[in-house]
Amino acid sequence: MRNSDNMAIQRVNMKIVVTGATGFVGQSLVPALRERGADLLLVGRDRDALAKIYPDIPSIAYADLATVGRGYDLIVHLAVLNNDVAEDSAHFDAVNVDFLLQTVDLAKRAEIGRFINISSMHALTPTINTAYANSKRTALARLAGTEGIAVTTLFLPPVHGKSWAGKLSFLNRFPGPLAKGLFKAVAAVRPTVSAARLAHYLTDKASTAAWRDEIVSDGQIANPIFRLSKRAIDIAFALAVLVFGWWVLVLVWAAIKLQSPGPGIFTQERVGRGEKTFTCYKFRTMQIGTAQAGTHEVSASSVTPLGTFLRRTKIDELPQIWNIFRNEISLIGPRPSLPSQTLVVDARRRYGVFAIKPGISGLAQVNGIDMSMPEELAKWDARYIATQSLALDLRLVVETASGRGNGDRIGA
């Protein structure tokens, strides 16, 4: 994903309704949308507050949306009871579920073509059981049956504009250049999204039919601190295996050679970043002569007894430290497919997965998604790219080492 600071400003001809514009996200997004040339209509319960903040933008009450909102292209719903408010579940449901559905109904009556529901990524994490997160998940379930208007939910990490809020508000105390540098470091640890990027996304997607529920973030491709840190961790891991575990590599290689005829190291062409192929190195876990195909297409009888152990413990992946040294693969990333797995390649191409290096393990793998499910795999890979951070990579390393993600399923 491109860094929002470097995105060119392209003027658009769009009419957008925005609710909840008095909050931090709204006060960051509205100027960004106007900068792109969007014609805005603001909706809120307190019109005086809207007029004070945005004296030159028309504003209306919710009761007027069904009539005044006619002719607008889409509505962005920011009105929400946030997770920093001390309220009970009933109050959260009243605002984040019931009021949301009422606003959807008003947008339908105004014949607005699309409703954009803004949510935080908390709704995607089942282990977060706050009243806020639960209300957001309930809202998603209720929206699933909506008819008469196209509904899209965008999941956002913490939003930043020309200033920072919430846990990032401490950055406002530093001078501009220093604050931006510190922010890059913070953003390398946890995903974020700029209001400019969100505005770009909304206006760019509006000209296409490719709308889907997804996470919108700044990504890490343009974050030098993340890139350098991730590369340093990869190299440190590969060196540690080579320096301290060379004897394991030698013993495993010898055991494979003794147990079955053929080489100890298995090589195979895989698809990497930018759809460029590279040679992937692994300890051989299958009999010589096994077809070059996806693992789920290979018979279980093709796996050697030692290979079963190596695959379960993931020791078979260790020779890929050579791919790490060659900068072809990372510890964490989308697992590389075979060039012949065209359904996987096509799906990943559509979801922009080839923008980053593949990995030895990844988010899809630890969640049990493999090459036998191309579309679902590409969605999880895209989710990893959107939520990529040092904290997530560390969690995935720990989960992989603890036994989650046993590789692609072996065929029957």
Coordinates of C-alpha atoms in Angstrom, one line a residue, residues 9-202:
I9 CA -4.1 14.8 -4.8
Q10 CA -6.6 14.1 -7.6
R11 CA -9.7 16.1 -7.8
V12 CA -13.0 14.1 -7.9
N13 CA -16.6 14.9 -8.7
M14 CA -18.5 13.2 -5.9
K15 CA -21.3 14.0 -3.5
I16 CA -20.8 12.4 -0.1
V17 CA -22.8 12.5 3.0
V18 CA -20.9 12.2 6.3
T19 CA -22.4 11.5 9.7
G20 CA -20.5 11.9 13.0
A21 CA -18.2 14.6 11.6
T22 CA -17.6 16.3 15.0
G23 CA -15.4 13.5 16.2
F24 CA -11.6 13.2 15.7
V25 CA -12.0 10.9 12.7
G26 CA -14.6 13.2 11.1
Q27 CA -12.5 16.3 11.7
S28 CA -9.6 14.6 10.0
L29 CA -11.5 13.0 7.2
V30 CA -13.8 15.9 6.1
P31 CA -10.9 18.2 5.1
A32 CA -9.2 15.3 3.3
L33 CA -12.4 14.7 1.3
R34 CA -12.8 18.4 0.5
E35 CA -9.1 18.5 -0.6
R36 CA -10.0 15.9 -3.1
G37 CA -12.9 18.0 -4.4
A38 CA -15.8 16.1 -2.9
D39 CA -19.1 17.9 -2.4
L40 CA -20.1 17.2 1.2
L41 CA -23.3 17.2 3.2
L42 CA -22.9 16.7 7.0
V43 CA -25.5 15.1 9.2
G44 CA -25.6 15.3 13.0
R45 CA -27.8 15.7 16.1
D46 CA -26.1 19.0 17.0
R47 CA -26.2 21.3 14.0
D48 CA -24.8 24.2 16.0
A49 CA -21.6 22.2 16.7
L50 CA -21.4 21.2 13.0
A51 CA -21.8 24.8 11.9
K52 CA -19.2 26.0 14.3
I53 CA -16.6 23.5 13.1
Y54 CA -17.6 23.6 9.4
P55 CA -19.1 27.0 8.8
D56 CA -18.9 26.7 5.0
I57 CA -20.2 23.1 4.6
P58 CA -24.0 22.5 4.6
S59 CA -25.3 20.5 7.5
I60 CA -28.7 18.9 8.4
A61 CA -30.4 16.9 11.1
Y62 CA -30.9 13.2 10.6
A63 CA -34.7 13.8 10.2
D64 CA -33.9 15.7 6.9
L65 CA -31.6 13.1 5.4
A66 CA -34.3 11.2 3.5
T67 CA -35.1 14.4 1.5
V68 CA -32.0 16.5 1.4
G69 CA -29.8 13.5 0.8
R70 CA -31.3 12.7 -2.6
G71 CA -28.7 12.9 -5.4
Y72 CA -25.7 12.0 -3.2
D73 CA -23.4 9.2 -4.3
L74 CA -22.7 7.6 -0.9
I75 CA -22.9 8.1 2.8
V76 CA -20.0 7.5 5.2
H77 CA -21.3 6.7 8.7
L78 CA -18.9 7.8 11.4
A79 CA -21.4 8.3 14.2
V80 CA -20.5 5.8 16.9
L81 CA -20.2 5.3 20.6
N82 CA -16.5 4.6 21.0
N83 CA -14.7 2.1 23.2
D84 CA -13.3 4.8 25.5
V85 CA -16.8 5.6 26.8
A86 CA -17.9 4.1 30.1
E87 CA -21.4 2.8 29.2
D88 CA -23.3 -0.5 29.5
S89 CA -24.0 -2.9 26.6
A90 CA -27.5 -1.7 26.1
H91 CA -26.2 1.9 25.4
F92 CA -23.6 0.6 23.0
D93 CA -26.2 -1.5 21.1
A94 CA -28.6 1.5 21.0
V95 CA -26.0 3.7 19.2
N96 CA -23.8 1.2 17.3
V97 CA -26.6 -1.1 16.2
D98 CA -30.1 0.4 16.4
F99 CA -29.1 3.9 15.4
L100 CA -26.9 2.6 12.6
L101 CA -29.8 0.6 11.1
Q102 CA -32.0 3.7 11.4
T103 CA -29.5 5.7 9.4
V104 CA -29.3 3.0 6.8
D105 CA -33.1 3.2 6.4
L106 CA -32.9 7.0 6.0
A107 CA -30.2 6.6 3.3
K108 CA -32.4 4.1 1.5
R109 CA -35.3 6.5 1.5
A110 CA -32.9 9.2 0.1
E111 CA -32.0 6.7 -2.6
I112 CA -28.3 7.0 -1.9
G113 CA -26.5 4.2 -3.7
R114 CA -24.0 3.0 -1.1
F115 CA -23.7 3.0 2.6
I116 CA -20.1 2.9 4.1
N117 CA -20.1 1.6 7.7
I118 CA -16.9 2.5 9.5
S119 CA -15.8 0.1 12.2
S120 CA -12.6 -0.5 14.1
M121 CA -10.6 -3.7 13.7
H122 CA -11.7 -4.7 17.2
A123 CA -14.8 -6.2 15.6
L124 CA -12.5 -8.7 13.7
T125 CA -10.9 -10.0 16.9
P126 CA -13.1 -12.6 18.6
T127 CA -11.0 -12.5 21.8
I128 CA -11.9 -8.8 22.4
N129 CA -15.2 -9.0 24.3
T130 CA -15.8 -5.3 25.2
A131 CA -19.3 -3.9 24.9
Y132 CA -18.0 -1.8 22.0
A133 CA -16.6 -4.7 20.1
N134 CA -19.6 -6.9 20.7
S135 CA -22.0 -4.1 19.5
K136 CA -19.9 -3.7 16.3
R137 CA -20.1 -7.5 15.6
T138 CA -23.8 -7.4 16.2
A139 CA -24.1 -4.5 13.7
L140 CA -22.2 -6.5 11.1
A141 CA -24.6 -9.5 11.5
R142 CA -27.7 -7.2 11.2
L143 CA -26.3 -5.4 8.2
A144 CA -25.7 -8.7 6.4
G145 CA -29.4 -8.9 5.5
T146 CA -29.8 -5.3 4.2
E147 CA -31.7 -4.8 1.0
G148 CA -32.3 -1.8 -1.1
I149 CA -28.8 -0.2 -0.6
A150 CA -25.3 -1.5 -1.1
V151 CA -23.6 -1.7 2.3
T152 CA -19.8 -1.9 2.8
T153 CA -18.0 -2.1 6.1
L154 CA -14.4 -0.7 6.4
F155 CA -12.3 -1.8 9.3
L156 CA -9.8 0.8 10.5
P157 CA -6.8 0.8 12.8
P158 CA -6.2 4.0 14.7
V159 CA -6.7 7.0 12.5
H160 CA -4.3 10.0 12.3
G161 CA -4.6 13.3 10.4
K162 CA -2.5 16.4 10.9
S163 CA -2.5 15.5 14.6
W164 CA -2.9 12.4 16.7
A165 CA -5.6 11.2 19.1
G166 CA -6.1 8.4 21.7
K167 CA -3.0 6.4 22.5
L168 CA -1.1 8.4 19.9
S169 CA -1.9 11.8 21.4
F170 CA 1.5 12.0 23.1
L171 CA 3.0 12.7 19.7
N172 CA 1.3 16.1 19.6
R173 CA 3.8 17.3 22.3
F174 CA 6.8 17.0 19.9
P175 CA 7.9 19.3 17.1
G176 CA 6.6 18.3 13.7
P177 CA 9.7 16.5 12.2
L178 CA 10.4 14.7 15.4
A179 CA 6.8 13.7 15.9
K180 CA 6.7 12.3 12.3
G181 CA 9.8 10.3 13.0
L182 CA 8.5 8.9 16.2
F183 CA 5.2 8.1 14.5
K184 CA 7.0 5.9 11.9
A185 CA 8.5 3.9 14.8
V186 CA 5.1 3.6 16.5
A187 CA 3.4 2.7 13.2
A188 CA 6.0 -0.1 12.7
V189 CA 4.7 -1.8 15.8
R190 CA 1.0 -1.3 15.3
P191 CA -1.0 -0.6 12.1
T192 CA -2.4 2.9 11.5
V193 CA -4.3 4.7 8.7
S194 CA -4.2 8.4 7.7
A195 CA -7.4 10.3 7.0
A196 CA -5.9 11.2 3.6
R197 CA -5.5 7.5 2.8
L198 CA -9.1 6.8 3.8
A199 CA -10.4 9.8 1.7
H200 CA -8.3 8.5 -1.2
Y201 CA -9.8 5.0 -0.8
L202 CA -13.4 6.2 -0.6

